[in-house]
mmCIF file of C-alpha atoms in Angstrom:
data_model
loop_
_atom_site.group_PDB
_atom_site.id
_atom_site.type_symbol
_atom_site.label_atom_id
_atom_site.label_comp_id
_atom_site.label_asym_id
_atom_site.label_seq_id
_atom_site.Cartn_x
_atom_site.Cartn_y
_atom_site.Cartn_z
ATOM 1 C CA UNK A 46 14.616 -16.630 35.138
ATOM 2 C CA UNK A 47 16.749 -13.945 37.157
ATOM 3 C CA UNK A 48 19.562 -12.147 35.802
ATOM 4 C CA UNK A 49 22.163 -10.414 37.489
ATOM 5 C CA UNK A 50 22.461 -6.672 37.873
ATOM 6 C CA UNK A 51 25.317 -6.410 34.958
ATOM 7 C CA UNK A 52 23.313 -8.446 32.631
ATOM 8 C CA UNK A 53 19.753 -7.203 33.021
ATOM 9 C CA UNK A 54 19.876 -3.337 33.618
ATOM 10 C CA UNK A 55 19.591 -0.256 31.514
ATOM 11 C CA UNK A 56 19.204 3.176 31.990
ATOM 12 C CA UNK A 57 15.634 4.697 32.179
ATOM 13 C CA UNK A 58 14.269 8.094 33.471
ATOM 14 C CA UNK A 59 14.718 8.772 37.003
ATOM 15 C CA UNK A 60 11.490 8.636 39.205
ATOM 16 C CA UNK A 61 12.433 9.127 42.609
ATOM 17 C CA UNK A 62 15.029 7.729 45.238
ATOM 18 C CA UNK A 63 12.489 5.426 46.585
ATOM 19 C CA UNK A 64 10.264 4.818 43.424
ATOM 20 C CA UNK A 65 10.003 1.705 41.721
ATOM 21 C CA UNK A 66 8.304 0.624 38.753
ATOM 22 C CA UNK A 67 7.115 -2.586 38.246
ATOM 23 C CA UNK A 68 6.015 -3.554 34.584
ATOM 24 C CA UNK A 69 4.235 -6.941 34.118
ATOM 25 C CA UNK A 70 4.524 -8.229 30.627
ATOM 26 C CA UNK A 71 1.868 -10.700 29.822
ATOM 27 C CA UNK A 72 2.433 -12.385 26.360
ATOM 28 C CA UNK A 73 -0.590 -13.618 24.602
ATOM 29 C CA UNK A 74 -1.388 -16.332 22.524
ATOM 30 C CA UNK A 75 0.263 -16.174 18.787
ATOM 31 C CA UNK A 76 -1.625 -15.538 15.694
ATOM 32 C CA UNK A 77 -3.325 -18.404 14.084
ATOM 33 C CA UNK A 78 -1.053 -18.583 10.673
ATOM 34 C CA UNK A 79 2.350 -18.389 12.756
ATOM 35 C CA UNK A 80 2.019 -21.753 13.959
ATOM 36 C CA UNK A 81 1.881 -22.644 9.864
ATOM 37 C CA UNK A 82 4.681 -20.506 9.378
ATOM 38 C CA UNK A 83 2.922 -17.415 8.116
ATOM 39 C CA UNK A 84 3.650 -13.900 9.049
ATOM 40 C CA UNK A 85 1.106 -12.441 11.192
ATOM 41 C CA UNK A 86 -1.177 -9.817 10.406
ATOM 42 C CA UNK A 87 -2.317 -6.752 12.314
ATOM 43 C CA UNK A 88 -6.228 -7.213 11.933
ATOM 44 C CA UNK A 89 -6.392 -10.561 13.970
ATOM 45 C CA UNK A 90 -7.196 -9.991 17.629
ATOM 46 C CA UNK A 91 -5.286 -12.833 19.457
ATOM 47 C CA UNK A 92 -6.446 -14.374 22.785
ATOM 48 C CA UNK A 93 -5.100 -13.158 25.910
ATOM 49 C CA UNK A 94 -6.031 -15.400 28.835
ATOM 50 C CA UNK A 95 -4.380 -13.163 32.006
ATOM 51 C CA UNK A 96 -4.843 -14.818 35.102
ATOM 52 C CA UNK A 97 -5.896 -12.103 37.846
ATOM 53 C CA UNK A 98 -4.619 -14.091 40.594
ATOM 54 C CA UNK A 99 -1.201 -14.639 38.978
ATOM 55 C CA UNK A 100 -1.113 -10.679 38.658
ATOM 56 C CA UNK A 101 -2.142 -10.248 42.163
ATOM 57 C CA UNK A 102 0.648 -13.035 43.401
ATOM 58 C CA UNK A 103 3.401 -11.314 41.209
ATOM 59 C CA UNK A 104 2.428 -7.567 42.085
ATOM 60 C CA UNK A 105 0.902 -8.321 45.718
ATOM 61 C CA UNK A 106 1.243 -4.726 46.692
ATOM 62 C CA UNK A 107 -0.947 -3.111 43.930
ATOM 63 C CA UNK A 108 -4.153 -2.416 43.434
ATOM 64 C CA UNK A 109 -6.077 -0.674 40.388
ATOM 65 C CA UNK A 110 -3.579 -1.773 38.002
ATOM 66 C CA UNK A 111 -3.117 0.324 34.777
ATOM 67 C CA UNK A 112 -3.459 -2.443 32.034
ATOM 68 C CA UNK A 113 -1.530 -1.186 28.940
ATOM 69 C CA UNK A 114 -2.680 -3.282 25.948
ATOM 70 C CA UNK A 115 -2.249 -3.341 22.286
ATOM 71 C CA UNK A 116 -4.947 -3.309 19.808
ATOM 72 C CA UNK A 117 -3.805 -6.400 18.292
ATOM 73 C CA UNK A 118 -4.550 -8.317 21.349
ATOM 74 C CA UNK A 119 -8.032 -9.050 22.778
ATOM 75 C CA UNK A 120 -8.627 -7.782 26.563
ATOM 76 C CA UNK A 121 -10.070 -10.680 28.844
ATOM 77 C CA UNK A 122 -13.623 -10.293 29.429
ATOM 78 C CA UNK A 123 -13.189 -10.104 33.120
ATOM 79 C CA UNK A 124 -11.080 -7.411 33.370
ATOM 80 C CA UNK A 125 -11.896 -4.670 36.011
ATOM 81 C CA UNK A 126 -8.873 -2.696 36.047
ATOM 82 C CA UNK A 127 -8.307 0.445 34.311
ATOM 83 C CA UNK A 128 -7.139 0.083 30.472
ATOM 84 C CA UNK A 129 -5.289 1.931 27.964
ATOM 85 C CA UNK A 130 -4.827 1.083 24.374
ATOM 86 C CA UNK A 131 -1.233 1.346 22.913
ATOM 87 C CA UNK A 132 -0.476 1.307 19.262
ATOM 88 C CA UNK A 133 3.252 1.239 20.133
ATOM 89 C CA UNK A 134 2.516 -2.191 21.550
ATOM 90 C CA UNK A 135 0.815 -3.690 18.261
ATOM 91 C CA UNK A 136 3.220 -6.450 16.681
ATOM 92 C CA UNK A 137 5.465 -5.873 13.827
ATOM 93 C CA UNK A 138 3.728 -4.436 10.589
ATOM 94 C CA UNK A 139 4.236 -6.732 7.625
ATOM 95 C CA UNK A 140 2.162 -5.172 5.028
ATOM 96 C CA UNK A 141 1.344 -6.986 2.101
ATOM 97 C CA UNK A 142 3.765 -9.962 3.064
ATOM 98 C CA UNK A 143 1.175 -10.235 6.416
ATOM 99 C CA UNK A 144 -0.214 -14.126 5.963
ATOM 100 C CA UNK A 145 2.771 -14.816 3.792
ATOM 101 C CA UNK A 146 4.774 -17.801 4.430
ATOM 102 C CA UNK A 147 8.643 -17.612 4.346
ATOM 103 C CA UNK A 148 8.888 -20.703 2.045
ATOM 104 C CA UNK A 149 7.028 -18.656 -0.842
ATOM 105 C CA UNK A 150 9.328 -16.080 -0.958
ATOM 106 C CA UNK A 151 12.450 -15.636 -3.279
ATOM 107 C CA UNK A 152 15.901 -16.197 -1.891
ATOM 108 C CA UNK A 153 16.713 -12.812 -2.183
ATOM 109 C CA UNK A 154 13.655 -11.949 -0.095
ATOM 110 C CA UNK A 155 14.307 -13.900 2.429
ATOM 111 C CA UNK A 156 17.986 -13.001 2.866
ATOM 112 C CA UNK A 157 16.645 -9.503 2.912
ATOM 113 C CA UNK A 158 14.169 -10.373 5.369
ATOM 114 C CA UNK A 159 16.192 -12.505 7.613
ATOM 115 C CA UNK A 160 19.453 -10.660 7.748
ATOM 116 C CA UNK A 161 19.113 -6.733 7.104
ATOM 117 C CA UNK A 162 17.567 -5.141 10.334
ATOM 118 C CA UNK A 163 16.710 -1.781 7.899
ATOM 119 C CA UNK A 164 14.412 -4.293 5.237
ATOM 120 C CA UNK A 165 10.731 -3.407 5.429
ATOM 121 C CA UNK A 166 8.246 -5.703 3.420
ATOM 122 C CA UNK A 167 6.259 -3.589 1.115
ATOM 123 C CA UNK A 168 4.022 -1.245 3.013
ATOM 124 C CA UNK A 169 5.446 -2.712 5.987
ATOM 125 C CA UNK A 170 7.691 -2.206 8.638
ATOM 126 C CA UNK A 171 11.523 -3.108 9.296
ATOM 127 C CA UNK A 172 12.716 -5.005 12.097
ATOM 128 C CA UNK A 173 14.676 -1.854 13.204
ATOM 129 C CA UNK A 174 11.690 0.568 13.184
ATOM 130 C CA UNK A 175 9.418 -2.157 15.127
ATOM 131 C CA UNK A 176 12.037 -2.311 18.092
ATOM 132 C CA UNK A 177 12.568 1.394 17.801
ATOM 133 C CA UNK A 178 8.941 2.024 18.351
ATOM 134 C CA UNK A 179 8.386 -0.485 21.168
ATOM 135 C CA UNK A 180 11.645 0.792 22.960
ATOM 136 C CA UNK A 181 10.777 4.114 22.802
ATOM 137 C CA UNK A 182 7.497 3.302 24.545
ATOM 138 C CA UNK A 183 9.373 1.629 27.540
ATOM 139 C CA UNK A 184 11.502 4.595 27.767
ATOM 140 C CA UNK A 185 8.385 6.861 28.166
ATOM 141 C CA UNK A 186 6.943 4.498 30.840
ATOM 142 C CA UNK A 187 9.730 4.505 32.398
ATOM 143 C CA UNK A 188 8.970 8.256 33.869
ATOM 144 C CA UNK A 189 5.801 6.808 35.812
ATOM 145 C CA UNK A 190 6.025 5.193 39.181
ATOM 146 C CA UNK A 191 2.912 3.252 39.338
ATOM 147 C CA UNK A 192 3.413 -0.455 38.532
ATOM 148 C CA UNK A 193 1.121 -1.657 35.358
ATOM 149 C CA UNK A 194 0.262 -4.397 33.388
ATOM 150 C CA UNK A 195 1.368 -4.739 29.591
ATOM 151 C CA UNK A 196 -0.790 -7.138 27.199
ATOM 152 C CA UNK A 197 0.903 -7.797 24.064
ATOM 153 C CA UNK A 198 1.905 -10.696 21.407
ATOM 154 C CA UNK A 199 4.981 -12.446 22.318
ATOM 155 C CA UNK A 200 7.351 -10.705 19.837
ATOM 156 C CA UNK A 201 6.719 -7.545 21.570
ATOM 157 C CA UNK A 202 7.382 -8.567 25.047
ATOM 158 C CA UNK A 203 10.589 -9.844 23.438
ATOM 159 C CA UNK A 204 11.614 -6.530 22.154
ATOM 160 C CA UNK A 205 11.141 -5.031 25.611
ATOM 161 C CA UNK A 206 12.897 -7.729 27.237
ATOM 162 C CA UNK A 207 15.800 -7.979 24.836
ATOM 163 C CA UNK A 208 16.199 -4.181 25.103
ATOM 164 C CA UNK A 209 16.660 -4.219 28.663
ATOM 165 C CA UNK A 210 19.184 -7.182 28.533
ATOM 166 C CA UNK A 211 21.358 -5.629 25.834
ATOM 167 C CA UNK A 212 21.726 -1.844 26.407
ATOM 168 C CA UNK A 213 25.305 -1.537 25.098
ATOM 169 C CA UNK A 214 24.529 -1.224 21.594
ATOM 170 C CA UNK A 215 21.859 1.364 21.863
ATOM 171 C CA UNK A 216 19.322 -0.538 20.118
ATOM 172 C CA UNK A 217 18.112 -4.288 19.779
ATOM 173 C CA UNK A 218 19.672 -6.073 16.940
ATOM 174 C CA UNK A 219 18.822 -9.171 15.188
ATOM 175 C CA UNK A 220 21.184 -11.354 16.777
ATOM 176 C CA UNK A 221 19.931 -10.103 20.539
ATOM 177 C CA UNK A 222 16.139 -10.920 19.552
ATOM 178 C CA UNK A 223 17.594 -14.367 18.478
ATOM 179 C CA UNK A 224 18.880 -15.228 22.218
ATOM 180 C CA UNK A 225 15.775 -14.425 23.841
ATOM 181 C CA UNK A 226 12.527 -16.423 23.637
ATOM 182 C CA UNK A 227 9.128 -15.343 24.827
ATOM 183 C CA UNK A 228 6.730 -17.959 25.223
ATOM 184 C CA UNK A 229 2.621 -17.614 24.501
ATOM 185 C CA UNK A 230 1.008 -17.196 27.823
ATOM 186 C CA UNK A 231 3.775 -16.399 29.659
ATOM 187 C CA UNK A 232 4.810 -13.614 32.300
ATOM 188 C CA UNK A 233 7.842 -11.373 32.277
ATOM 189 C CA UNK A 234 8.638 -8.906 34.850
ATOM 190 C CA UNK A 235 10.721 -5.407 34.206
ATOM 191 C CA UNK A 236 11.283 -3.054 37.228
ATOM 192 C CA UNK A 237 12.890 0.243 36.870
ATOM 193 C CA UNK A 238 14.844 1.741 40.196
ATOM 194 C CA UNK A 239 17.005 4.463 40.556
ATOM 195 C CA UNK A 240 17.495 5.247 36.890
ATOM 196 C CA UNK A 241 18.166 1.335 36.111
ATOM 197 C CA UNK A 242 16.342 -1.299 33.923
ATOM 198 C CA UNK A 243 16.432 -4.713 35.277
ATOM 199 C CA UNK A 244 14.578 -7.948 34.086
ATOM 200 C CA UNK A 245 13.230 -9.759 37.400
ATOM 201 C CA UNK A 246 11.764 -12.312 36.066
ATOM 202 C CA UNK A 247 11.513 -14.338 32.379
ATOM 203 C CA UNK A 248 8.744 -16.716 30.666
ATOM 204 C CA UNK A 249 6.874 -17.557 34.065
ATOM 205 C CA UNK A 250 4.399 -20.343 33.499
ATOM 206 C CA UNK A 251 0.506 -19.163 33.475
#
């Protein structure tokens, strides 16, 4: 899926006139309980079936890629590239609500959780704090000129993509996130050139 310049650009740190940062984001599988309607926990390392040949096809001129990965994603056993764990790429922290279903919440809890971006579950993280954490990481990595791969859960990839698509608000909102779907096992490409972030590809299948 391709986007126009106006739809999919956002200012990032300038990395040189000829430099283009390519960030290939791979969305891992979902945590096991999510398909049963449960909020995910941070302890489970979900599977990540990254296809090395697919990476070569999408980043053909790159070698010895740095792989940024979240601690809640299991690295592929065959990965031979340099790796760097990034706590900022973890899924949202749901605190004591991890493993809990929305059906088990009171009406007031559901309303707060689904409509208030500043609401945080007990010992957990708000939607706003989660998005701020991931987008601050993206802003920092935008200063790099070398292509890289991100291995993270779908919610994290969605947060990064949404930040690039909707820069005018200054932060990702719940309404923006609801307009973007990132499928497990898919590839999305973000690029930064001449101070602008763009979405070059979204949800390419494995």
